[in-house]
């Protein structure tokens, strides 16, 4: 039996535009998904996901992984999560060269599902690592990132970038532009996350942006403008000393770019009333800037604020269900046992 964990992430800049080859900067944060994998004597997969749904959830299916969609899963969100687990098992089987190895899998996560914090990427990354190590194969994080990307790409009908999976596998701040993925130096940024208790459908949201971009030149220009925001932001990070706390001036400049990025994402139709309400609450409380993170439609915002003001304001914001400070996770995927 092996146990692996991988972190979730917030997007400092660049979600959605990254799908069309613009750069993005996601940062791994200390909220992790933990996957336990135990090889079985048969080719079945049994998944237990105690804390992914209110009543706990267990499912078992056999034979080829194609059987997975037929199993009875109570909610669309959970069905999506099982799709990611299944795709991770498929990648692990391929990596160990045994297409019929079965597993008992347990998923635990303190990353809310479908809320923009990279829950699916973290489950896939930790799942591939746990299942391959359980079969005696140790993959480097770069290969786990590549395989996790293939898994997400498959589940999301070919509409995934490498950003979430690379960030979760490698940890820290990363820059992704097409196939070019690398970790970058960044100071510890004072991230505050507000969560509306809901979720967005990544596939639908990505498809919506794709349609707008194909239909209107100004939507395509909006996507390019997000890329320009990212390039401006990464230049600011490159000039900062990663070992020093960020200066107020840097935070003000980055915050302004967060606000701009949120405006562009809003124009592309991926924000929501509750995300906007949390963003405005954070700004009015004095955050340097705030934006939605991830696919949008509902879920989380990220704000930059070294003081307690944003956390306090979000706690009293009716649309906000949970608020927490998110530390940069310098470690990506890691063995827990
Ligand atoms: C989802 O977390 C981020 C998106 O940019 C999709 C992707 O990059 O695959 C919306």
Short mmCIF file of C-alpha atoms and ligand atoms in Angstrom, two decimals:
data_model
loop_
_atom_site.label_atom_id
_atom_site.label_comp_id
_atom_site.label_asym_id
_atom_site.label_seq_id
_atom_site.Cartn_x
_atom_site.Cartn_y
_atom_site.Cartn_z
CA UNK A 1 0.00 0.00 0.00
CA UNK A 2 1.39 3.44 -0.90
CA UNK A 3 0.17 6.91 -0.08
CA UNK A 4 0.92 10.06 -2.12
CA UNK A 5 -0.25 13.63 -1.87
CA UNK A 6 -0.25 16.55 -4.30
CA UNK A 7 -1.17 20.20 -3.81
CA UNK A 8 -3.97 22.29 -5.27
CA UNK A 9 -3.24 25.68 -6.81
CA UNK A 10 -4.44 29.20 -7.35
CA UNK A 11 -3.94 31.05 -10.61
CA UNK A 12 -2.03 34.27 -10.06
CA UNK A 13 -2.76 34.98 -13.73
CA UNK A 14 -3.73 33.41 -17.02
CA UNK A 15 -6.47 30.75 -16.68
CA UNK A 16 -8.52 30.16 -19.83
CA UNK A 17 -6.06 32.07 -22.06
CA UNK A 18 -3.50 29.32 -21.35
CA UNK A 19 -5.74 26.88 -23.25
CA UNK A 20 -4.96 28.94 -26.43
CA UNK A 21 -1.19 29.08 -25.98
CA UNK A 22 -0.92 32.24 -23.86
CA UNK A 23 1.28 31.99 -20.75
CA UNK A 24 -0.17 31.41 -17.27
CA UNK A 25 1.25 31.52 -13.75
CA UNK A 26 -0.42 29.14 -11.31
CA UNK A 27 0.99 28.75 -7.78
CA UNK A 28 0.69 25.52 -5.78
CA UNK A 29 -0.92 26.05 -2.37
CA UNK A 30 -0.90 24.03 0.84
CA UNK A 31 -4.23 22.26 0.35
CA UNK A 32 -3.59 18.69 -0.71
CA UNK A 33 -5.30 15.64 -2.17
CA UNK A 34 -4.06 12.35 -0.71
CA UNK A 35 -4.44 9.07 -2.58
CA UNK A 36 -3.78 5.59 -1.18
CA UNK A 37 -3.29 2.76 -3.69
CA UNK A 38 -3.20 -0.95 -2.95
CA UNK A 39 -2.76 -3.43 -5.85
CA UNK A 40 -5.43 -6.18 -5.97
CA UNK A 41 -5.38 -9.83 -7.07
CA UNK A 42 -7.98 -9.13 -9.78
CA UNK A 43 -8.42 -6.38 -12.39
CA UNK A 44 -11.07 -4.48 -10.42
CA UNK A 45 -10.83 -0.90 -9.26
CA UNK A 46 -12.44 -0.01 -5.95
CA UNK A 47 -12.54 3.68 -5.12
CA UNK A 48 -13.38 5.00 -1.70
CA UNK A 49 -13.77 8.74 -1.43
CA UNK A 50 -14.90 9.35 2.11
CA UNK A 51 -14.70 13.13 2.18
CA UNK A 52 -15.59 13.98 -1.42
CA UNK A 53 -19.31 13.71 -0.70
CA UNK A 54 -21.48 14.23 2.35
CA UNK A 55 -22.28 10.57 2.98
CA UNK A 56 -18.97 9.15 1.89
CA UNK A 57 -18.78 7.18 -1.32
CA UNK A 58 -17.43 3.81 -2.49
CA UNK A 59 -17.60 2.28 -5.93
CA UNK A 60 -16.13 -0.89 -7.44
CA UNK A 61 -15.97 -1.86 -11.08
CA UNK A 62 -14.07 -4.44 -13.05
CA UNK A 63 -12.32 -5.14 -16.31
CA UNK A 64 -11.31 -2.42 -18.74
CA UNK A 65 -11.40 1.15 -17.48
CA UNK A 66 -14.11 1.91 -20.09
CA UNK A 67 -16.57 0.32 -17.65
CA UNK A 68 -16.15 3.26 -15.28
CA UNK A 69 -18.78 5.62 -16.74
CA UNK A 70 -21.47 2.93 -16.28
CA UNK A 71 -21.09 2.76 -12.53
CA UNK A 72 -23.69 4.45 -10.38
CA UNK A 73 -22.27 7.72 -9.03
CA UNK A 74 -24.68 9.97 -7.12
CA UNK A 75 -23.70 13.51 -8.27
CA UNK A 76 -22.23 14.98 -11.47
CA UNK A 77 -19.33 16.44 -9.48
CA UNK A 78 -18.50 13.07 -7.95
CA UNK A 79 -18.93 11.39 -11.34
CA UNK A 80 -16.35 13.83 -12.73
CA UNK A 81 -13.99 13.05 -9.81
CA UNK A 82 -14.34 9.30 -10.52
CA UNK A 83 -13.52 9.99 -14.19
CA UNK A 84 -10.23 11.59 -13.09
CA UNK A 85 -9.40 8.68 -10.77
CA UNK A 86 -10.13 6.24 -13.58
CA UNK A 87 -7.93 8.16 -16.04
CA UNK A 88 -5.12 8.23 -13.43
CA UNK A 89 -5.37 4.43 -13.04
CA UNK A 90 -5.20 4.06 -16.83
CA UNK A 91 -1.98 6.13 -16.89
CA UNK A 92 -0.52 4.15 -13.98
CA UNK A 93 -1.29 0.85 -15.73
CA UNK A 94 0.42 2.14 -18.87
CA UNK A 95 3.47 3.35 -16.89
CA UNK A 96 3.96 0.00 -15.11
CA UNK A 97 3.25 -2.00 -18.29
CA UNK A 98 0.36 -4.00 -16.83
CA UNK A 99 -3.00 -3.10 -18.36
CA UNK A 100 -4.98 -5.31 -16.02
CA UNK A 101 -3.54 -4.56 -12.57
CA UNK A 102 -6.40 -3.71 -10.21
CA UNK A 103 -6.29 -1.30 -7.26
CA UNK A 104 -8.08 -0.38 -4.08
CA UNK A 105 -7.91 3.40 -4.13
CA UNK A 106 -8.79 5.79 -1.32
CA UNK A 107 -9.07 9.50 -2.07
CA UNK A 108 -8.99 12.13 0.66
CA UNK A 109 -8.85 15.81 -0.15
CA UNK A 110 -8.99 19.16 1.57
CA UNK A 111 -9.38 20.87 -1.82
CA UNK A 112 -13.02 21.64 -2.65
CA UNK A 113 -14.15 19.85 -5.84
CA UNK A 114 -14.50 21.86 -9.05
CA UNK A 115 -13.92 25.15 -7.24
CA UNK A 116 -10.89 26.46 -9.12
CA UNK A 117 -8.22 25.14 -6.76
CA UNK A 118 -7.04 22.30 -8.98
CA UNK A 119 -8.73 19.43 -7.13
CA UNK A 120 -8.85 17.15 -10.19
CA UNK A 121 -5.21 17.76 -11.10
CA UNK A 122 -4.13 17.04 -7.52
CA UNK A 123 -6.13 13.78 -7.41
CA UNK A 124 -4.74 12.66 -10.79
CA UNK A 125 -1.14 13.55 -9.88
CA UNK A 126 -1.28 11.89 -6.44
CA UNK A 127 -3.18 8.92 -7.94
CA UNK A 128 -0.59 8.23 -10.64
CA UNK A 129 2.25 8.49 -8.11
CA UNK A 130 0.58 6.24 -5.52
CA UNK A 131 -0.52 3.58 -8.04
CA UNK A 132 2.82 3.38 -9.87
CA UNK A 133 4.85 3.27 -6.65
CA UNK A 134 2.51 0.54 -5.36
CA UNK A 135 3.70 -1.51 -8.37
CA UNK A 136 7.37 -0.76 -7.66
CA UNK A 137 7.80 1.97 -10.32
CA UNK A 138 9.11 5.38 -9.23
CA UNK A 139 8.29 8.07 -11.80
CA UNK A 140 10.03 11.48 -11.77
CA UNK A 141 7.62 14.41 -11.16
CA UNK A 142 8.05 15.61 -14.77
CA UNK A 143 6.70 12.28 -16.06
CA UNK A 144 3.87 12.33 -13.54
CA UNK A 145 3.03 15.84 -14.80
CA UNK A 146 3.02 14.61 -18.41
CA UNK A 147 0.84 11.58 -17.64
CA UNK A 148 -1.51 13.63 -15.46
CA UNK A 149 -1.89 16.10 -18.33
CA UNK A 150 -2.83 13.23 -20.68
CA UNK A 151 -5.38 12.01 -18.13
CA UNK A 152 -6.96 15.50 -17.74
CA UNK A 153 -6.88 16.04 -21.49
CA UNK A 154 -8.80 12.79 -21.98
CA UNK A 155 -11.41 13.52 -19.30
CA UNK A 156 -11.90 17.13 -20.48
CA UNK A 157 -12.38 16.09 -24.14
CA UNK A 158 -9.08 17.55 -25.29
CA UNK A 159 -9.66 20.96 -23.68
CA UNK A 160 -7.01 21.01 -20.94
CA UNK A 161 -3.76 22.96 -20.68
CA UNK A 162 -0.72 21.60 -18.88
CA UNK A 163 -0.95 24.30 -16.20
CA UNK A 164 -2.88 22.62 -13.37
CA UNK A 165 -1.19 19.24 -13.61
CA UNK A 166 2.35 20.62 -14.00
CA UNK A 167 1.84 22.96 -11.04
CA UNK A 168 0.48 20.17 -8.82
CA UNK A 169 3.29 17.76 -9.75
CA UNK A 170 6.15 20.26 -9.37
CA UNK A 171 4.89 22.60 -6.61
CA UNK A 172 5.82 26.27 -6.18
CA UNK A 173 5.08 28.96 -8.75
CA UNK A 174 5.17 27.77 -12.35
CA UNK A 175 4.95 29.30 -15.80
CA UNK A 176 3.19 27.39 -18.54
CA UNK A 177 2.99 28.42 -22.18
CA UNK A 178 1.84 25.65 -24.51
CA UNK A 179 4.22 22.71 -23.99
CA UNK A 180 6.82 24.91 -22.28
CA UNK A 181 6.42 24.35 -18.54
CA UNK A 182 8.85 25.49 -15.86
CA UNK A 183 9.06 26.42 -12.22
CA UNK A 184 9.83 30.08 -11.55
CA UNK A 185 11.11 32.03 -8.54
CA UNK A 186 8.49 34.03 -6.72
CA UNK A 187 8.33 35.62 -3.27
CA UNK A 188 5.82 34.17 -0.78
CA UNK A 189 2.64 36.01 -1.79
CA UNK A 190 -0.11 36.72 0.80
CA UNK A 191 -2.93 34.75 -0.86
CA UNK A 192 -6.39 34.86 0.69
CA UNK A 193 -8.94 32.47 -0.81
CA UNK A 194 -12.69 33.00 -0.66
CA UNK A 195 -14.95 30.06 -1.54
CA UNK A 196 -18.64 30.47 -2.40
CA UNK A 197 -19.43 26.81 -1.61
CA UNK A 198 -20.20 26.09 -5.25
CA UNK A 199 -18.43 24.77 -8.32
CA UNK A 200 -18.17 25.42 -12.03
CA UNK A 201 -18.18 22.96 -14.91
CA UNK A 202 -14.68 23.37 -16.41
CA UNK A 203 -15.58 21.68 -19.71
CA UNK A 204 -18.62 23.91 -20.25
CA UNK A 205 -16.77 27.09 -19.26
CA UNK A 206 -13.80 26.33 -21.52
CA UNK A 207 -16.18 25.51 -24.39
CA UNK A 208 -18.00 28.83 -23.80
CA UNK A 209 -14.78 30.83 -24.09
CA UNK A 210 -13.77 28.84 -27.18
CA UNK A 211 -17.08 29.69 -28.87
CA UNK A 212 -16.82 33.41 -28.03
CA UNK A 213 -13.23 33.49 -29.24
CA UNK A 214 -14.19 31.89 -32.55
CA UNK A 215 -17.20 34.16 -32.99
CA UNK A 216 -15.78 37.59 -32.12
CA UNK A 217 -12.40 39.15 -32.80
CA UNK A 218 -12.79 41.22 -29.63
CA UNK A 219 -13.12 38.01 -27.59
CA UNK A 220 -9.95 36.67 -29.23
CA UNK A 221 -8.30 40.02 -28.39
CA UNK A 222 -9.48 39.64 -24.78
CA UNK A 223 -7.72 36.26 -24.58
CA UNK A 224 -4.54 37.85 -26.01
CA UNK A 225 -4.88 40.70 -23.49
CA UNK A 226 -4.88 38.15 -20.65
CA UNK A 227 -1.56 36.91 -22.07
CA UNK A 228 -0.25 40.50 -21.95
CA UNK A 229 -1.30 40.79 -18.29
CA UNK A 230 0.61 37.56 -17.54
CA UNK A 231 3.75 38.79 -19.34
CA UNK A 232 3.62 42.06 -17.37
CA UNK A 233 3.14 40.14 -14.11
CA UNK A 234 5.97 37.72 -14.73
CA UNK A 235 8.37 40.61 -15.37
CA UNK A 236 7.44 42.00 -11.94
CA UNK A 237 8.07 38.61 -10.31
CA UNK A 238 11.40 38.24 -12.13
CA UNK A 239 12.58 41.57 -10.66
CA UNK A 240 11.58 40.64 -7.09
CA UNK A 241 13.88 38.89 -4.62
CA UNK A 242 12.22 35.49 -3.96
CA UNK A 243 13.80 35.31 -0.49
CA UNK A 244 12.35 38.62 0.73
CA UNK A 245 8.72 39.30 1.62
CA UNK A 246 7.08 41.15 -1.28
CA UNK A 247 7.16 44.96 -0.96
CA UNK A 248 3.91 46.96 -0.79
CA UNK A 249 4.82 48.42 -4.16
CA UNK A 250 5.12 44.96 -5.76
CA UNK A 251 1.85 43.84 -4.16
CA UNK A 252 0.09 46.98 -5.42
CA UNK A 253 1.34 46.37 -8.96
CA UNK A 254 0.51 42.65 -8.92
CA UNK A 255 -2.88 43.43 -7.35
CA UNK A 256 -3.70 45.88 -10.13
CA UNK A 257 -2.94 43.13 -12.64
CA UNK A 258 -5.13 40.65 -10.73
CA UNK A 259 -8.00 43.16 -10.97
CA UNK A 260 -7.39 43.63 -14.68
CA UNK A 261 -7.26 39.86 -15.28
CA UNK A 262 -10.56 39.41 -13.41
CA UNK A 263 -12.17 42.08 -15.59
CA UNK A 264 -11.06 40.27 -18.75
CA UNK A 265 -12.29 36.90 -17.42
CA UNK A 266 -15.60 38.55 -16.53
CA UNK A 267 -15.86 39.86 -20.09
CA UNK A 268 -15.34 36.29 -21.32
CA UNK A 269 -18.36 35.23 -19.26
CA UNK A 270 -16.67 32.96 -16.74
CA UNK A 271 -17.30 34.93 -13.54
CA UNK A 272 -20.51 34.75 -11.51
CA UNK A 273 -22.46 36.95 -9.15
CA UNK A 274 -20.97 35.27 -6.07
CA UNK A 275 -17.40 35.41 -7.42
CA UNK A 276 -17.84 39.11 -8.26
CA UNK A 277 -19.34 39.78 -4.79
CA UNK A 278 -16.31 38.17 -3.10
CA UNK A 279 -13.88 40.02 -5.39
CA UNK A 280 -15.52 43.36 -4.53
CA UNK A 281 -15.61 42.54 -0.82
CA UNK A 282 -11.88 41.85 -0.89
CA UNK A 283 -11.10 45.03 -2.82
CA UNK A 284 -13.26 47.18 -0.53
CA UNK A 285 -11.52 45.66 2.51
CA UNK A 286 -8.21 46.91 1.13
CA UNK A 287 -6.80 43.87 -0.69
CA UNK A 288 -4.19 44.86 -3.27
CA UNK A 289 -6.25 43.02 -5.88
CA UNK A 290 -8.60 40.08 -6.33
CA UNK A 291 -9.74 37.78 -9.11
CA UNK A 292 -11.50 34.48 -9.68
CA UNK A 293 -9.19 31.48 -9.87
CA UNK A 294 -9.52 28.50 -12.18
CA UNK A 295 -12.33 27.87 -14.62
CA UNK A 296 -14.80 30.14 -12.78
CA UNK A 297 -18.60 29.90 -12.91
CA UNK A 298 -18.53 29.54 -9.10
CA UNK A 299 -15.97 28.35 -6.59
CA UNK A 300 -13.03 30.45 -5.43
CA UNK A 301 -11.46 33.86 -5.69
CA UNK A 302 -7.91 34.73 -4.73
CA UNK A 303 -6.93 38.08 -3.21
CA UNK A 304 -3.56 39.55 -2.23
CA UNK A 305 -3.60 40.92 1.30
CA UNK A 306 -0.88 40.63 3.97
CA UNK A 307 -3.31 41.97 6.63
CA UNK A 308 -6.37 40.26 8.16
CA UNK A 309 -8.78 42.75 6.57
CA UNK A 310 -9.79 40.65 3.53
CA UNK A 311 -10.27 37.48 5.58
CA UNK A 312 -12.49 39.37 8.02
CA UNK A 313 -14.50 41.05 5.26
CA UNK A 314 -15.03 37.78 3.38
CA UNK A 315 -16.22 36.10 6.58
CA UNK A 316 -19.08 38.63 6.64
CA UNK A 317 -19.80 38.42 2.90
CA UNK A 318 -23.09 36.52 2.38
CA UNK A 319 -21.82 34.88 -0.84
CA UNK A 320 -18.70 33.54 0.89
CA UNK A 321 -18.94 30.09 2.46
CA UNK A 322 -15.33 29.67 3.56
CA UNK A 323 -12.21 31.78 3.67
CA UNK A 324 -8.62 30.81 4.32
CA UNK A 325 -5.07 31.98 3.86
CA UNK A 326 -3.20 29.84 1.31
CA UNK A 327 0.54 29.34 1.74
CA UNK A 328 2.66 28.57 -1.31
CA UNK A 329 3.29 24.79 -1.45
CA UNK A 330 6.94 24.53 -2.37
CA UNK A 331 6.69 20.73 -2.64
CA UNK A 332 4.63 19.20 -5.42
CA UNK A 333 3.75 15.51 -5.48
CA UNK A 334 5.26 13.64 -2.55
CA UNK A 335 5.28 10.18 -1.00
CA UNK A 336 3.40 10.07 2.30
CA UNK A 337 3.91 6.39 2.91
C1 LIG B 1 -8.88 25.30 -15.02
O1 LIG B 1 -8.35 25.13 -13.71
C2 LIG B 1 -7.99 26.21 -15.82
C3 LIG B 1 -8.42 26.43 -17.28
O2 LIG B 1 -7.46 27.34 -17.84
C4 LIG B 1 -8.45 25.15 -18.07
C5 LIG B 1 -7.06 24.57 -18.31
O3 LIG B 1 -6.06 25.28 -18.24
O4 LIG B 1 -7.01 23.36 -18.63
C6 LIG B 1 -9.78 27.09 -17.36
#
